[in-house]
PDB file of C-alpha atoms in Angstrom:
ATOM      1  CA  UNK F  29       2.775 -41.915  17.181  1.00 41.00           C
ATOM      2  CA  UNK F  30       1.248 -38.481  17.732  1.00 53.00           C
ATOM      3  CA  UNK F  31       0.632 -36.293  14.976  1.00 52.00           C
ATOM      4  CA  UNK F  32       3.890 -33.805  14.138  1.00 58.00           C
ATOM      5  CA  UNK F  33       6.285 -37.165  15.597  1.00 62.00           C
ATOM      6  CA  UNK F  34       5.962 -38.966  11.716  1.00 64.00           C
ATOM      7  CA  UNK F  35       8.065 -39.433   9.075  1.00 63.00           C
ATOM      8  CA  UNK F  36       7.198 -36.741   6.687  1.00 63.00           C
ATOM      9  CA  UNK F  37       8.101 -36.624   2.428  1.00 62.00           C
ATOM     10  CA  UNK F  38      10.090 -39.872   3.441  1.00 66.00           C
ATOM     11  CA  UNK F  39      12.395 -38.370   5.895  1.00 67.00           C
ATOM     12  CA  UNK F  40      12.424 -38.800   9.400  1.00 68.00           C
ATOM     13  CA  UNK F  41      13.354 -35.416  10.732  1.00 68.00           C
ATOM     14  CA  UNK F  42      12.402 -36.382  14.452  1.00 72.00           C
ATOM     15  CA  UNK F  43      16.279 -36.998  15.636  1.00 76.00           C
ATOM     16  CA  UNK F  44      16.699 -40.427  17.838  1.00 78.00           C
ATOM     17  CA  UNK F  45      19.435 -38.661  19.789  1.00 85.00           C
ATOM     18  CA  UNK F  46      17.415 -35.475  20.391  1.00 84.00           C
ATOM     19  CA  UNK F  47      17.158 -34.289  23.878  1.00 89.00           C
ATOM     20  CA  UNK F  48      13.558 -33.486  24.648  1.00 89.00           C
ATOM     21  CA  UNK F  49      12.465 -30.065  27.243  1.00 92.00           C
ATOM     22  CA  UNK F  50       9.053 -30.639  27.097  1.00 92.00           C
ATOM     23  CA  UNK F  51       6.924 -27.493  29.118  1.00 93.00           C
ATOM     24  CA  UNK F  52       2.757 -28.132  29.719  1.00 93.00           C
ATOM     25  CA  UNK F  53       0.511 -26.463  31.809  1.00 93.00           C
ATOM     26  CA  UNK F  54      -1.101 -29.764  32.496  1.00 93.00           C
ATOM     27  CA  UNK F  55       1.904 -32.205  33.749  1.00 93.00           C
ATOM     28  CA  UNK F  56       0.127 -35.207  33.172  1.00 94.00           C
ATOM     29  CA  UNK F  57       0.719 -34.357  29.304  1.00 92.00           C
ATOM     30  CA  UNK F  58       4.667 -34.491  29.701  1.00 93.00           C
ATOM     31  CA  UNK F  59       6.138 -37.793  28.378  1.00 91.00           C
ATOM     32  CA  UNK F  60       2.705 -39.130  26.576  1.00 88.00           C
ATOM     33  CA  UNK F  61       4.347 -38.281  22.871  1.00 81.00           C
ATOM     34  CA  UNK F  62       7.787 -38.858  23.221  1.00 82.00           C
ATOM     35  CA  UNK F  63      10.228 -39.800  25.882  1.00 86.00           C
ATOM     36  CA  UNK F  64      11.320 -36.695  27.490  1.00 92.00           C
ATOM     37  CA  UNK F  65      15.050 -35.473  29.286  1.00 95.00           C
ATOM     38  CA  UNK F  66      13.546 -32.217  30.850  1.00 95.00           C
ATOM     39  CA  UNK F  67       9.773 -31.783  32.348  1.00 95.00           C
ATOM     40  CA  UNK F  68       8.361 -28.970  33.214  1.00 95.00           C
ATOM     41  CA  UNK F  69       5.309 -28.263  34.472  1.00 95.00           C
ATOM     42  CA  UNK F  70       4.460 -24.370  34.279  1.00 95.00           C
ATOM     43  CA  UNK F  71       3.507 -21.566  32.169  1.00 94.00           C
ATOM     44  CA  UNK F  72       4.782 -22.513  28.307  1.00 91.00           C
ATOM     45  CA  UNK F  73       5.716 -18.705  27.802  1.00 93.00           C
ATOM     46  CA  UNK F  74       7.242 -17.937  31.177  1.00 96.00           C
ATOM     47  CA  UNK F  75       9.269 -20.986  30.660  1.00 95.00           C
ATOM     48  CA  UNK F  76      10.172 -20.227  26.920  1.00 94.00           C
ATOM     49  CA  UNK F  77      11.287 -17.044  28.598  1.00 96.00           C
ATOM     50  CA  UNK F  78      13.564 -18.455  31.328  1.00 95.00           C
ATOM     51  CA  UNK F  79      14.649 -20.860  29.126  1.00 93.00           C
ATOM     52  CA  UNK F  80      15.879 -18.607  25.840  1.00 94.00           C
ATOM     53  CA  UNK F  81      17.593 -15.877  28.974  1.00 96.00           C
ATOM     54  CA  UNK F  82      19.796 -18.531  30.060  1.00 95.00           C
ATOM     55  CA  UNK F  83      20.786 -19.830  26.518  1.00 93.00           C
ATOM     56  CA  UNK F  84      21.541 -16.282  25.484  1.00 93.00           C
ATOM     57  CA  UNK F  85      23.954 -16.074  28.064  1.00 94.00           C
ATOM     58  CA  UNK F  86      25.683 -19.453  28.175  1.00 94.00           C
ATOM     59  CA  UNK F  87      28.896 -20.549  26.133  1.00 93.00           C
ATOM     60  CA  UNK F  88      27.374 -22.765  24.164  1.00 92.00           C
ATOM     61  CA  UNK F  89      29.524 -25.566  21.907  1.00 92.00           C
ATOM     62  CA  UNK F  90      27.117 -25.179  19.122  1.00 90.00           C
ATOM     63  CA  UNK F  91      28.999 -22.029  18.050  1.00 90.00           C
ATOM     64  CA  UNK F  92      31.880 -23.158  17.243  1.00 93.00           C
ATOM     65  CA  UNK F  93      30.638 -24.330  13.788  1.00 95.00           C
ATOM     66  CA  UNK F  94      27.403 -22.023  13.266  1.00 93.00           C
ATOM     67  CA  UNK F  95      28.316 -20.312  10.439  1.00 95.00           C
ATOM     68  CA  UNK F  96      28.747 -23.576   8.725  1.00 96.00           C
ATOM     69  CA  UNK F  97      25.832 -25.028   9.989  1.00 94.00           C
ATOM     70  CA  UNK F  98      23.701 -21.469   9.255  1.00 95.00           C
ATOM     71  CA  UNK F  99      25.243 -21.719   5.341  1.00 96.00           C
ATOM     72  CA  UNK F 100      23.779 -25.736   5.048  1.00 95.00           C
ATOM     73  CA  UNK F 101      20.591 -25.154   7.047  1.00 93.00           C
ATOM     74  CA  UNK F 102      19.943 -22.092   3.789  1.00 95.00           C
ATOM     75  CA  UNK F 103      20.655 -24.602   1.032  1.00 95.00           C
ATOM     76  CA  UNK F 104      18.268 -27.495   3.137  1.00 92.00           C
ATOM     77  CA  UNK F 105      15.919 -24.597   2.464  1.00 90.00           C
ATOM     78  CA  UNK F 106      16.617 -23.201  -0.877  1.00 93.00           C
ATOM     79  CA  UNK F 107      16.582 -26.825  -1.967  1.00 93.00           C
ATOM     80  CA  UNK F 108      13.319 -27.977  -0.293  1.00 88.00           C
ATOM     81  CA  UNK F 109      11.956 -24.564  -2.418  1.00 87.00           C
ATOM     82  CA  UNK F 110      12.917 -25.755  -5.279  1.00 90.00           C
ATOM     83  CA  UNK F 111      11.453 -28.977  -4.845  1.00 88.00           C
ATOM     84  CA  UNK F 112       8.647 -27.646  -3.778  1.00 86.00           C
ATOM     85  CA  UNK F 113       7.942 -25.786  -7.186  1.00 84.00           C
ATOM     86  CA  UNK F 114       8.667 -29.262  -9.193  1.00 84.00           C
ATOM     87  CA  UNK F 115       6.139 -30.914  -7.543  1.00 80.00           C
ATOM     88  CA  UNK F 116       3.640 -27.810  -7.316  1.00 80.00           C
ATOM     89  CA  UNK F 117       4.059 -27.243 -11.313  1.00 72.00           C
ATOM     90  CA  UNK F 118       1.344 -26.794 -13.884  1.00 63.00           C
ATOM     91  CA  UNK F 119       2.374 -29.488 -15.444  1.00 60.00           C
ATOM     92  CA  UNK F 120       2.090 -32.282 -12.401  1.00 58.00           C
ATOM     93  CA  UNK F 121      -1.299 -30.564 -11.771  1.00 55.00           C
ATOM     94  CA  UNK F 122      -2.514 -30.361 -15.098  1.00 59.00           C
ATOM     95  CA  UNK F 123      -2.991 -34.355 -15.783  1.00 62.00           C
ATOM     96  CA  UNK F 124      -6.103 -34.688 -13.671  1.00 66.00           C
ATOM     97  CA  UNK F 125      -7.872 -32.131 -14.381  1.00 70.00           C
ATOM     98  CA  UNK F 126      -8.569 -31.277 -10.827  1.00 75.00           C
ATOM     99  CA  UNK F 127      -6.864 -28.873  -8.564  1.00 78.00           C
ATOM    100  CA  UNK F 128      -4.569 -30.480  -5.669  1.00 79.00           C
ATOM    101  CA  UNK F 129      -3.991 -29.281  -2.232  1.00 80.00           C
ATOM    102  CA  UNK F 130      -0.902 -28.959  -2.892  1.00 82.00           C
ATOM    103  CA  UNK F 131      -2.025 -25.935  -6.133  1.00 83.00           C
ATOM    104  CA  UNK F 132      -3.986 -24.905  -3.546  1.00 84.00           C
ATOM    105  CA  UNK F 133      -1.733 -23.649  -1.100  1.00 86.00           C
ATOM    106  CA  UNK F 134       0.639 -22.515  -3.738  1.00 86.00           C
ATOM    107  CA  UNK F 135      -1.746 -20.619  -5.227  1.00 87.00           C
ATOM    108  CA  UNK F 136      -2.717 -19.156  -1.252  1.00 87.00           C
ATOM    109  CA  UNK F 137       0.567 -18.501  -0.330  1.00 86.00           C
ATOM    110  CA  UNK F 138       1.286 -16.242  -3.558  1.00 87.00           C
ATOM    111  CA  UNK F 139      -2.270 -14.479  -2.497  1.00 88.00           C
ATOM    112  CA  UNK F 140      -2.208 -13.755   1.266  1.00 87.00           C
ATOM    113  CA  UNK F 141      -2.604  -9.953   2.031  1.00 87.00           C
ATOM    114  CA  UNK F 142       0.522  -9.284   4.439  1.00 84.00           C
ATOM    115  CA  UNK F 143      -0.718  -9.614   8.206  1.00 85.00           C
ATOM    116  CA  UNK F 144      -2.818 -12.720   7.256  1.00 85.00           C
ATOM    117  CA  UNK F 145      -3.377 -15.227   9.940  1.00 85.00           C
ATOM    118  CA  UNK F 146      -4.084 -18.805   7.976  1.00 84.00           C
ATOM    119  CA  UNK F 147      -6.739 -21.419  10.333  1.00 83.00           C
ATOM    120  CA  UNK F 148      -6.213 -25.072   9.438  1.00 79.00           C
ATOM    121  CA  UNK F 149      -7.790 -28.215  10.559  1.00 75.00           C
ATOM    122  CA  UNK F 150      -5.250 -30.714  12.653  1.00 70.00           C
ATOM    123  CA  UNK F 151      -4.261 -33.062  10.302  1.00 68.00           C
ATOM    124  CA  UNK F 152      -2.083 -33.540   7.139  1.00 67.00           C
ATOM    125  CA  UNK F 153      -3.115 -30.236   5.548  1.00 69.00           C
ATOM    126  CA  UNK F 154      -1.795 -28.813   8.405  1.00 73.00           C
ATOM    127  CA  UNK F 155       1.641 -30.398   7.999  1.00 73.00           C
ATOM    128  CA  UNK F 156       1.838 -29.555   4.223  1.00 79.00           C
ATOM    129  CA  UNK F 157       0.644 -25.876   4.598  1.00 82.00           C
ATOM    130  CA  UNK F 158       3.909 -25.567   6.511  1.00 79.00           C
ATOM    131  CA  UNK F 159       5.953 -25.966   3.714  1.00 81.00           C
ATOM    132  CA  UNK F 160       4.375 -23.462   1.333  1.00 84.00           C
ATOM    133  CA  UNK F 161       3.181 -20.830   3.657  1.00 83.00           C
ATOM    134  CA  UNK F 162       5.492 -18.247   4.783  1.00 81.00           C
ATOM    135  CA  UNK F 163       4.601 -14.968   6.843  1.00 80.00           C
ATOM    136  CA  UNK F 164       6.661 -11.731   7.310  1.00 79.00           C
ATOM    137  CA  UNK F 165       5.077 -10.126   9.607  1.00 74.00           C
ATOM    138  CA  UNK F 166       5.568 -11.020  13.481  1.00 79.00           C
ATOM    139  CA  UNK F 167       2.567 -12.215  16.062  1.00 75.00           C
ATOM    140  CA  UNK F 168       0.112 -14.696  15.123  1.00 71.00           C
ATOM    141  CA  UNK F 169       0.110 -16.045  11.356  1.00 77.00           C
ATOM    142  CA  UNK F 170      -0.642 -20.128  11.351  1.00 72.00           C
ATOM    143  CA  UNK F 171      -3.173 -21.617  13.721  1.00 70.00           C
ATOM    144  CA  UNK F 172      -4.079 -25.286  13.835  1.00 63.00           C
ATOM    145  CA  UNK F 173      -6.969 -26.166  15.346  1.00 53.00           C
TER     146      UNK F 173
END
């Protein structure tokens, strides 16, 4: 599977019943990572556009229980946090003697000036810098390359 489509930390958060929109600029790309519902071939920000107008407008069924599902998406978070700092601690680090990734982007994220934009490589650093760093400000912040 594509990179991003994997089981990550053991869970499998790519849904099986998901229904895919999938926008390119190149259409040959649509469908090559994951079986898709919607195509569209166009401008990924024009389409984001159309796309968020019409939701913002529609009645959808997903609010009927958001508030619920807003309160258990925060725990998710505040748990994954906390987990997070158990296995980012001095202690887990400590045994080897050498300094992780993992101490590493801890020890970024608590250092990033605000307005920072962070450049990784495409690959699993990318995926775990996700977790730790976190950006306030709005426009660009994480780019994978």
């Amino acid at each position: 599977s594509p990179f991003g489509t994997l089981p990550q930390y053991g869970e499998n958060y790519w849904p099986t019943d998901a229904k895919v929109i999938q926008v390119e600029a190149d259409g040959r790309k649509i469908g090559t990572s994951k079986k898709v519902d919607v195509g569209i071939c166009g401008d990924v920000k024009l389409a984001a556009k159309e796309l968020s107008d019409t939701l913002r407008q529609a009645d959808l069924a997903c609010n009927v229980n958001r508030v619920e599902r807003m309160a258990k998406f925060h725990q998710l978070k505040s748990d994954w946090k906390e987990k997070l700092g158990a296995i980012t601690s001095e202690e887990v680090e400590s045994c080897t003697g050498r300094i992780r990734p993992r101490h590493a982007l801890r020890a970024l994220e608590k250092g990033l000036p605000q307005g920072s934009i962070v450049s990784t490589d495409i690959g699993n650093v990318c995926s775990v810098s996700n977790s730790y760093l976190s950006f306030a400000h709005k426009g660009p912040s994480m780019l994978a390359a």
